[in-house]
PDB file of C-alpha atoms in Angstrom:
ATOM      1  CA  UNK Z 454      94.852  94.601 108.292  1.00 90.00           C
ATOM      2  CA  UNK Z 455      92.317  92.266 106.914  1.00 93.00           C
ATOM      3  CA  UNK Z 456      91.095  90.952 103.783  1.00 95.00           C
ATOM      4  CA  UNK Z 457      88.313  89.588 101.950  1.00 96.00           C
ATOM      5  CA  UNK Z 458      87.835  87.821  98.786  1.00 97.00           C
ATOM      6  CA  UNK Z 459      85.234  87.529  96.237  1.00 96.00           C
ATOM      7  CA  UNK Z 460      84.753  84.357  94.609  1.00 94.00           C
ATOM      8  CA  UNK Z 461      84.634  85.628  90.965  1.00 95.00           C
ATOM      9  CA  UNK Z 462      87.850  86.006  89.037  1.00 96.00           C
ATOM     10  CA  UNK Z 463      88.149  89.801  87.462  1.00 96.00           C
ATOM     11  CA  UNK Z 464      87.719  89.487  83.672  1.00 94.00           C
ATOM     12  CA  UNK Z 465      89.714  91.503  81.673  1.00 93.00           C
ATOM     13  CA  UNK Z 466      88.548  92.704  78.405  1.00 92.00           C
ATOM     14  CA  UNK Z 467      89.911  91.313  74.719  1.00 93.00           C
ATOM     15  CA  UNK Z 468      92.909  93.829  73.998  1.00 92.00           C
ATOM     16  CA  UNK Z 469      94.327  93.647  78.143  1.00 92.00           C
ATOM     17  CA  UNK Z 470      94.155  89.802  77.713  1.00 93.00           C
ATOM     18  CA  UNK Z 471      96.072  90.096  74.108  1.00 93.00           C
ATOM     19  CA  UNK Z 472      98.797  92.238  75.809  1.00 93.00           C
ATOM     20  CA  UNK Z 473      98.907  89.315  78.988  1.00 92.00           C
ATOM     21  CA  UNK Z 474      99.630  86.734  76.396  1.00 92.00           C
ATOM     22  CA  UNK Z 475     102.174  88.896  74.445  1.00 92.00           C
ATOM     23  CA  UNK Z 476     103.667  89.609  77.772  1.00 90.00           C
ATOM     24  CA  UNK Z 477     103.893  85.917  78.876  1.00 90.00           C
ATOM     25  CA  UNK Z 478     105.399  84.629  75.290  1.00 91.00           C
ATOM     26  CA  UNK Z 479     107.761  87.219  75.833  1.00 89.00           C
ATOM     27  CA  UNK Z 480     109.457  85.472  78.605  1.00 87.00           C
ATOM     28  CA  UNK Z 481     108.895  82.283  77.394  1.00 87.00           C
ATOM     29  CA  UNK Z 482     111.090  83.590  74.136  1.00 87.00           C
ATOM     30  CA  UNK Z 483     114.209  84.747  77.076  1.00 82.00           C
ATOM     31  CA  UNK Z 484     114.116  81.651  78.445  1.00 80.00           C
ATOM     32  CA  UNK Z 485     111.946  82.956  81.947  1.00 83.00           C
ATOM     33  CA  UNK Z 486     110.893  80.314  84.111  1.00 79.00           C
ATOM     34  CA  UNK Z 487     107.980  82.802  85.105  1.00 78.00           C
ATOM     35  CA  UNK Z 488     104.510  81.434  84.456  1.00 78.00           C
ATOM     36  CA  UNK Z 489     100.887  82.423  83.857  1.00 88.00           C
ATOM     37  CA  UNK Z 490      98.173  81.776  86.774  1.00 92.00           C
ATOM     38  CA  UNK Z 491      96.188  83.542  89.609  1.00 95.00           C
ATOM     39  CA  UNK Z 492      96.681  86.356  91.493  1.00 96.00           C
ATOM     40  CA  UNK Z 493      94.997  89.002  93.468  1.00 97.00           C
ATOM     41  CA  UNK Z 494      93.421  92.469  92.507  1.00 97.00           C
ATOM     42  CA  UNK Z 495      92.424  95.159  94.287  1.00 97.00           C
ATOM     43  CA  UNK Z 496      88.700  96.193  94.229  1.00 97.00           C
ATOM     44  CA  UNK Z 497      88.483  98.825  97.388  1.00 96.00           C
ATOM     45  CA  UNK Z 498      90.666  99.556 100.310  1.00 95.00           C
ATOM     46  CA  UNK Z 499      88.783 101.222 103.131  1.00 94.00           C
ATOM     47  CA  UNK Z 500      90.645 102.961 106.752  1.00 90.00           C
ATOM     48  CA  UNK Z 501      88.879 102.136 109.753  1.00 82.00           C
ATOM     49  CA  UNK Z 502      90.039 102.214 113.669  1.00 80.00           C
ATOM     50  CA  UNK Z 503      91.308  98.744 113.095  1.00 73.00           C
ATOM     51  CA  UNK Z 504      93.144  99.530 110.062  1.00 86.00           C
ATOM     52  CA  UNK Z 505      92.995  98.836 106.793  1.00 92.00           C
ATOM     53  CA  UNK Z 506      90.825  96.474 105.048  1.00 95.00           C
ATOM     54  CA  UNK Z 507      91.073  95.327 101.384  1.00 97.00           C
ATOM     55  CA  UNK Z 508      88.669  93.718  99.034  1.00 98.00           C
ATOM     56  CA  UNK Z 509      90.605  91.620  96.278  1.00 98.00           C
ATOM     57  CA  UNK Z 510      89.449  89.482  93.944  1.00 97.00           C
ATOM     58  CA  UNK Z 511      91.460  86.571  91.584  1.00 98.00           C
ATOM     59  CA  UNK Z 512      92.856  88.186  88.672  1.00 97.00           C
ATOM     60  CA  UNK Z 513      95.618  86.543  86.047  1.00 95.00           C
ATOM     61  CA  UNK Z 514      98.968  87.025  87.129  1.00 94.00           C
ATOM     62  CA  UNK Z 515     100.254  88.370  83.793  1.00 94.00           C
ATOM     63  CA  UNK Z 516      97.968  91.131  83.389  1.00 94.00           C
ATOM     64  CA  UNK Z 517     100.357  92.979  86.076  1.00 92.00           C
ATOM     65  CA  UNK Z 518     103.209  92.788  83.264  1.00 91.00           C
ATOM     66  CA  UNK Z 519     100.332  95.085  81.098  1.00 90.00           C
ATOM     67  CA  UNK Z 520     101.848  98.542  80.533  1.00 84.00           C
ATOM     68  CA  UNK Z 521      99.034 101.129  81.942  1.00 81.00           C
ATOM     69  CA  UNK Z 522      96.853  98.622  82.180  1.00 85.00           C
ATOM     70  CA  UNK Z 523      97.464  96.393  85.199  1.00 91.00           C
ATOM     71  CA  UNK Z 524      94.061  96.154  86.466  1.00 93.00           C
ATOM     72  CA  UNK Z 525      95.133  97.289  89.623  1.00 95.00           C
ATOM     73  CA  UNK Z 526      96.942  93.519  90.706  1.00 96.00           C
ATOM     74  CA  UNK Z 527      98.588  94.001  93.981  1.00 97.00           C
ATOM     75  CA  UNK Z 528     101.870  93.181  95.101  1.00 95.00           C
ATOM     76  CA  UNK Z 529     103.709  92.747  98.514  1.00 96.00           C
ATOM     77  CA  UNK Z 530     106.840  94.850  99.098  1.00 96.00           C
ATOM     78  CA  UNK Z 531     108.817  93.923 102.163  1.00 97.00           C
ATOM     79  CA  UNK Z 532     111.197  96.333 102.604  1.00 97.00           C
ATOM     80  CA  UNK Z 533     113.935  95.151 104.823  1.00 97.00           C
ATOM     81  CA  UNK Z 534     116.287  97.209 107.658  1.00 97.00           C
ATOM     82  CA  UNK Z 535     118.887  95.139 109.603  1.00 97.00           C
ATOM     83  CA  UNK Z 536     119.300  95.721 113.646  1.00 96.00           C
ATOM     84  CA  UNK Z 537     121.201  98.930 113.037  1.00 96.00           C
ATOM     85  CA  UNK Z 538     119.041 100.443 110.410  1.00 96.00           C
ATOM     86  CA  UNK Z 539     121.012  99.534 106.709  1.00 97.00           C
ATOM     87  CA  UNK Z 540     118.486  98.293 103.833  1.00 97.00           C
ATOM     88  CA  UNK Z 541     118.711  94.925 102.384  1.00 98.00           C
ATOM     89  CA  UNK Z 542     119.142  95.733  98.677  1.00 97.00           C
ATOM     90  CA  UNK Z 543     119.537  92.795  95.846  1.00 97.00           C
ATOM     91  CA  UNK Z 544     119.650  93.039  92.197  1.00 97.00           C
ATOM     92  CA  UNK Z 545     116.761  91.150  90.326  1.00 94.00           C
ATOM     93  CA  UNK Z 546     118.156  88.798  88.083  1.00 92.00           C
ATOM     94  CA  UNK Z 547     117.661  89.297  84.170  1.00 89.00           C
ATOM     95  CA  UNK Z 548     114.814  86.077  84.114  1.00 88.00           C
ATOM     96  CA  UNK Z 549     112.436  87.805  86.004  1.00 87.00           C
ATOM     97  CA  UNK Z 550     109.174  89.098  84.924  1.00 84.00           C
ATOM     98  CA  UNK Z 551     108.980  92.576  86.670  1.00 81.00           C
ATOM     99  CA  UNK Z 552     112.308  94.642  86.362  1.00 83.00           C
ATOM    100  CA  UNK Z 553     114.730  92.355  85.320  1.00 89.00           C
ATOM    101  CA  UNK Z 554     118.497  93.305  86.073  1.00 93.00           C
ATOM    102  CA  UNK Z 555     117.890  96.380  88.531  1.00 94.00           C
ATOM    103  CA  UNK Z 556     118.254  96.399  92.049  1.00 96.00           C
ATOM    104  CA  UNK Z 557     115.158  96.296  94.658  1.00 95.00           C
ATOM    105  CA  UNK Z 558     114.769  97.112  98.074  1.00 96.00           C
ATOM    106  CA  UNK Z 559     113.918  93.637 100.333  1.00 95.00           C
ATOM    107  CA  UNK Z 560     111.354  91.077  98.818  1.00 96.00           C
ATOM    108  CA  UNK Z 561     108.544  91.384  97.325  1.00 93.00           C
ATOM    109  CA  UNK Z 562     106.023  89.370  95.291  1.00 92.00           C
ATOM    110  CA  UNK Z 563     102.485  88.495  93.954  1.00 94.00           C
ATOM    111  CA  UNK Z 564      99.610  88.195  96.447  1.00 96.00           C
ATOM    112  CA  UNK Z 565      98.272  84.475  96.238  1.00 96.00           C
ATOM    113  CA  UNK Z 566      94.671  83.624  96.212  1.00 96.00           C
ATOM    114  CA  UNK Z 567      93.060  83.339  99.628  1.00 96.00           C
ATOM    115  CA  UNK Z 568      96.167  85.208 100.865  1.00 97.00           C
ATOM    116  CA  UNK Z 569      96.133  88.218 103.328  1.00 96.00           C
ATOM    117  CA  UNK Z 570      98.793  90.500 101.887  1.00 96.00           C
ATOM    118  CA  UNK Z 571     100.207  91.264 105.091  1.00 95.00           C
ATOM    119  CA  UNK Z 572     100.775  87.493 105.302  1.00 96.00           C
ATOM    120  CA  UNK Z 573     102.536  87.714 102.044  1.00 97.00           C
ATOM    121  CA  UNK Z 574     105.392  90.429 103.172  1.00 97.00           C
ATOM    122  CA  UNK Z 575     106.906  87.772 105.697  1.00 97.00           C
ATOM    123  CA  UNK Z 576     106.507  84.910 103.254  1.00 97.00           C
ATOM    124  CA  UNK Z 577     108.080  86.275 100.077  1.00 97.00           C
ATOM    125  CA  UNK Z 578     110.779  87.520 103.128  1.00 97.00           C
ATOM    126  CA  UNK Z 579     111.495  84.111 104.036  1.00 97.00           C
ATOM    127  CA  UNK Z 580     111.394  83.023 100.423  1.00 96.00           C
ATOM    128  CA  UNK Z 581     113.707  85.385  98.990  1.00 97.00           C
ATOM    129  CA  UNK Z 582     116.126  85.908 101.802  1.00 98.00           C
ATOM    130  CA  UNK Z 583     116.033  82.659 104.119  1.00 97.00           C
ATOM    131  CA  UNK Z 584     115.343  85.340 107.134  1.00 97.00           C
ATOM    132  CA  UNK Z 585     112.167  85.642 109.627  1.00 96.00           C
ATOM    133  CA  UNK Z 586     111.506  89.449 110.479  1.00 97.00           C
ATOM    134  CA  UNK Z 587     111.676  90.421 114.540  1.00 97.00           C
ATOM    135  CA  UNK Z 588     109.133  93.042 114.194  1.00 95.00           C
ATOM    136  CA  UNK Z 589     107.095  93.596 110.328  1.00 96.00           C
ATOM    137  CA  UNK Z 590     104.791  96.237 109.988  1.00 95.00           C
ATOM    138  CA  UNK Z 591     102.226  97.653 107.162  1.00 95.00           C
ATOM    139  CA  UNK Z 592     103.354 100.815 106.093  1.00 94.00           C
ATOM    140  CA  UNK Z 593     101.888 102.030 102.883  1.00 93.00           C
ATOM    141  CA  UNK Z 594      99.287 101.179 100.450  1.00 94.00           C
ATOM    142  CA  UNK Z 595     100.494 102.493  97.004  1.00 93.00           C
ATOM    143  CA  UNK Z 596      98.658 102.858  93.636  1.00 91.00           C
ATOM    144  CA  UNK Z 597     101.432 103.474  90.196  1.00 87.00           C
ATOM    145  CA  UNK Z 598     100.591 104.743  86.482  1.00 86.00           C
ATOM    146  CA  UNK Z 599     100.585 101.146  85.242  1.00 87.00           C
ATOM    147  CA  UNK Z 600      97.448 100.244  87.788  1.00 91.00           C
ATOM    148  CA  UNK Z 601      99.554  97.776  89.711  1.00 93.00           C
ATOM    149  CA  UNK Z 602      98.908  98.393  93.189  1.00 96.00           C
ATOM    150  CA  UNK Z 603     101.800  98.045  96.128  1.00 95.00           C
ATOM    151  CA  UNK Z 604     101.090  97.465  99.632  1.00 96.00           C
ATOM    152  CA  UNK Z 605     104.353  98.179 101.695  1.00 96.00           C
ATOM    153  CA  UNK Z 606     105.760  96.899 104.656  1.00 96.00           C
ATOM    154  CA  UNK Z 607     109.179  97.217 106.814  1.00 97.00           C
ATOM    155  CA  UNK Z 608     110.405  94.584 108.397  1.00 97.00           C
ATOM    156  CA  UNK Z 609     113.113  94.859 110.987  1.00 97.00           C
ATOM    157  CA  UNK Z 610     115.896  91.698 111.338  1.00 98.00           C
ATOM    158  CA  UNK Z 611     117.104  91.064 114.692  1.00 96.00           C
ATOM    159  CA  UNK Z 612     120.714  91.635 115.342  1.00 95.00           C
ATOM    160  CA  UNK Z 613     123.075  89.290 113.430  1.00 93.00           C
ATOM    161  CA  UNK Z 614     120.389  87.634 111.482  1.00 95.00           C
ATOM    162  CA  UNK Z 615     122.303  86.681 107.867  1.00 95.00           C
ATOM    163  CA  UNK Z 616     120.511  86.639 104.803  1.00 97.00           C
ATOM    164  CA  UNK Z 617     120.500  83.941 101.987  1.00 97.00           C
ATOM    165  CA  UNK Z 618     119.238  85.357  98.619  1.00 96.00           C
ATOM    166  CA  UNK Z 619     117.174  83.105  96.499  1.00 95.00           C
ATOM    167  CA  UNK Z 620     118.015  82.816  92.444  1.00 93.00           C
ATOM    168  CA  UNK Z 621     115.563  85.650  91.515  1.00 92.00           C
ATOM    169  CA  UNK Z 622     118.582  87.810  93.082  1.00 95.00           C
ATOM    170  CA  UNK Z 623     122.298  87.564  91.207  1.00 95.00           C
ATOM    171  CA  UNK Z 624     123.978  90.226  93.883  1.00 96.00           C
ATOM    172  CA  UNK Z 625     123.134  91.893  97.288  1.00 97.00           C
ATOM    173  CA  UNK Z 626     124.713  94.022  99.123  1.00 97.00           C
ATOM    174  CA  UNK Z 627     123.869  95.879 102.541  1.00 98.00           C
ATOM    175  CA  UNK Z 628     123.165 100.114 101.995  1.00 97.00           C
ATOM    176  CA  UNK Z 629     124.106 102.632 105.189  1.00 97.00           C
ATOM    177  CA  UNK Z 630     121.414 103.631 107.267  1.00 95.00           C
ATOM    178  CA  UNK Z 631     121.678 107.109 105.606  1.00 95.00           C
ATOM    179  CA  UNK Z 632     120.299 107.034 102.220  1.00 95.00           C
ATOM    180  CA  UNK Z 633     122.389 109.967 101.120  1.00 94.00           C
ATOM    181  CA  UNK Z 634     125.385 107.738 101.565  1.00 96.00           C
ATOM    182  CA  UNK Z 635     123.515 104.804  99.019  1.00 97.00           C
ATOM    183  CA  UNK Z 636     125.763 103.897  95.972  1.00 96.00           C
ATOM    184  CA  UNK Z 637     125.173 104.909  92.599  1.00 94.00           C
ATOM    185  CA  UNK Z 638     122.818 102.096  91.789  1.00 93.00           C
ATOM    186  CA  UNK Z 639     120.444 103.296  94.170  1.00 96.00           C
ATOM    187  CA  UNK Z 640     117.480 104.742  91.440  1.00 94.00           C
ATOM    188  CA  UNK Z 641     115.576 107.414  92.288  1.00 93.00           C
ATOM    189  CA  UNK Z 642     112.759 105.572  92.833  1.00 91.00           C
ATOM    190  CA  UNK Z 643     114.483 103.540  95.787  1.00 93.00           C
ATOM    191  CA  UNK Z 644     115.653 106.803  97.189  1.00 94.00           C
ATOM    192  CA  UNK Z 645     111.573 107.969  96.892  1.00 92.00           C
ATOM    193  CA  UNK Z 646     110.602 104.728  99.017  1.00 91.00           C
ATOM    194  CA  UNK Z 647     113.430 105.105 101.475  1.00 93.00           C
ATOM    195  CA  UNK Z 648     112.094 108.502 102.299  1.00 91.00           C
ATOM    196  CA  UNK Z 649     108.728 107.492 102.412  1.00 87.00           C
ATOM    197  CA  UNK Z 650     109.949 104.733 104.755  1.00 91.00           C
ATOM    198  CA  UNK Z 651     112.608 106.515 106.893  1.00 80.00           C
ATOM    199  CA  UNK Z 652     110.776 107.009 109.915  1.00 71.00           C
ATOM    200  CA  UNK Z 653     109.149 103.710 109.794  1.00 63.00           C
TER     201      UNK Z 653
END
């Protein structure tokens, strides 16, 4: 996958950069460590032979926290499978910016400027869980209602690697191989990526 940048930042108009600053002295008000500053936006994904390649562009960080109105800021999600095929879930603790308090398959994270976002799956990986990935692969490129954009990758830990979560997880736990088998926490929205991911 590769990526190019353009050198000016997006500019949002007057009522998306209200909401960003609502949104931001929101978690100042919890108590949220989380802070204001760049990010990356997509402007046009193409499919080639090669791949896929991305055009982003600097965008404020807290206009992804904009209901409907993300301006289509992308995020990494490393979705993570141990040797024998269970998924790394953790539940994000309540400080956090983007769905505080509900549990999350892997890592996952803004893409930084100047940053390839397939670069950014294994670093948020080794940032959130202490754990390098034996094989990581692109697997999706995913556009929600709010406009944030989500590109998706698997990574696969080789056998008897052990995780270390970072604070922005308060629990993890380890879910079968068979997502029919997940506990109750398990959302249906995690159940929609595992499929999606399955035969990844």
């Amino acid at each position: 996958m590769t990526a190019a940048w353009r050198e000016d930042p997006y500019e949002p108009g007057t009522a998306a950069s209200e909401a960003a600053d609502a949104a931001v002295a929101e978690l100042e008000a919890r108590g949220s460590p989380s802070h204001d500053g760049q990010a990356a936006r997509l402007v046009e994904h193409r499919e080639h032979a090669g791949g896929l390649a991305l055009e982003l562009q600097p965008v404020r960080w807290s206009l992804r926290l904009v209901a409907e109105e993300a301006a289509q800021s992308i995020s990494a999600l490393c979705v993570v499978r141990s040797a024998d095929g269970r998924w790394l879930a953790g539940r994000r603790a309540a400080w956090l910016a983007a769905w505080p308090g509900r549990w999350a398959l892997g890592a996952g994270g803004a893409v930084e400027v100047g940053e390839n976002p397939a670069e950014t799956l294994g670093r948020e990986l080794e940032e959130e869980w202490s754990v390098t990935a034996e094989r990581l692969s692109v697997e999706a490129l995913i556009s929600v209602p709010s406009e944030l954009v989500l590109l998706v990758g698997m990574a696969w830990l080789p056998d008897g690697a052990e995780v270390l979560r970072d604070p922005e997880h308060d629990e993890h736990d380890w879910w079968p191989a068979d997502p029919a088998q997940w506990p109750e926490q398990a959302d249906a929205p995690l159940r929609a990526m595992a499929g999606l991911l399955a035969g990844a």
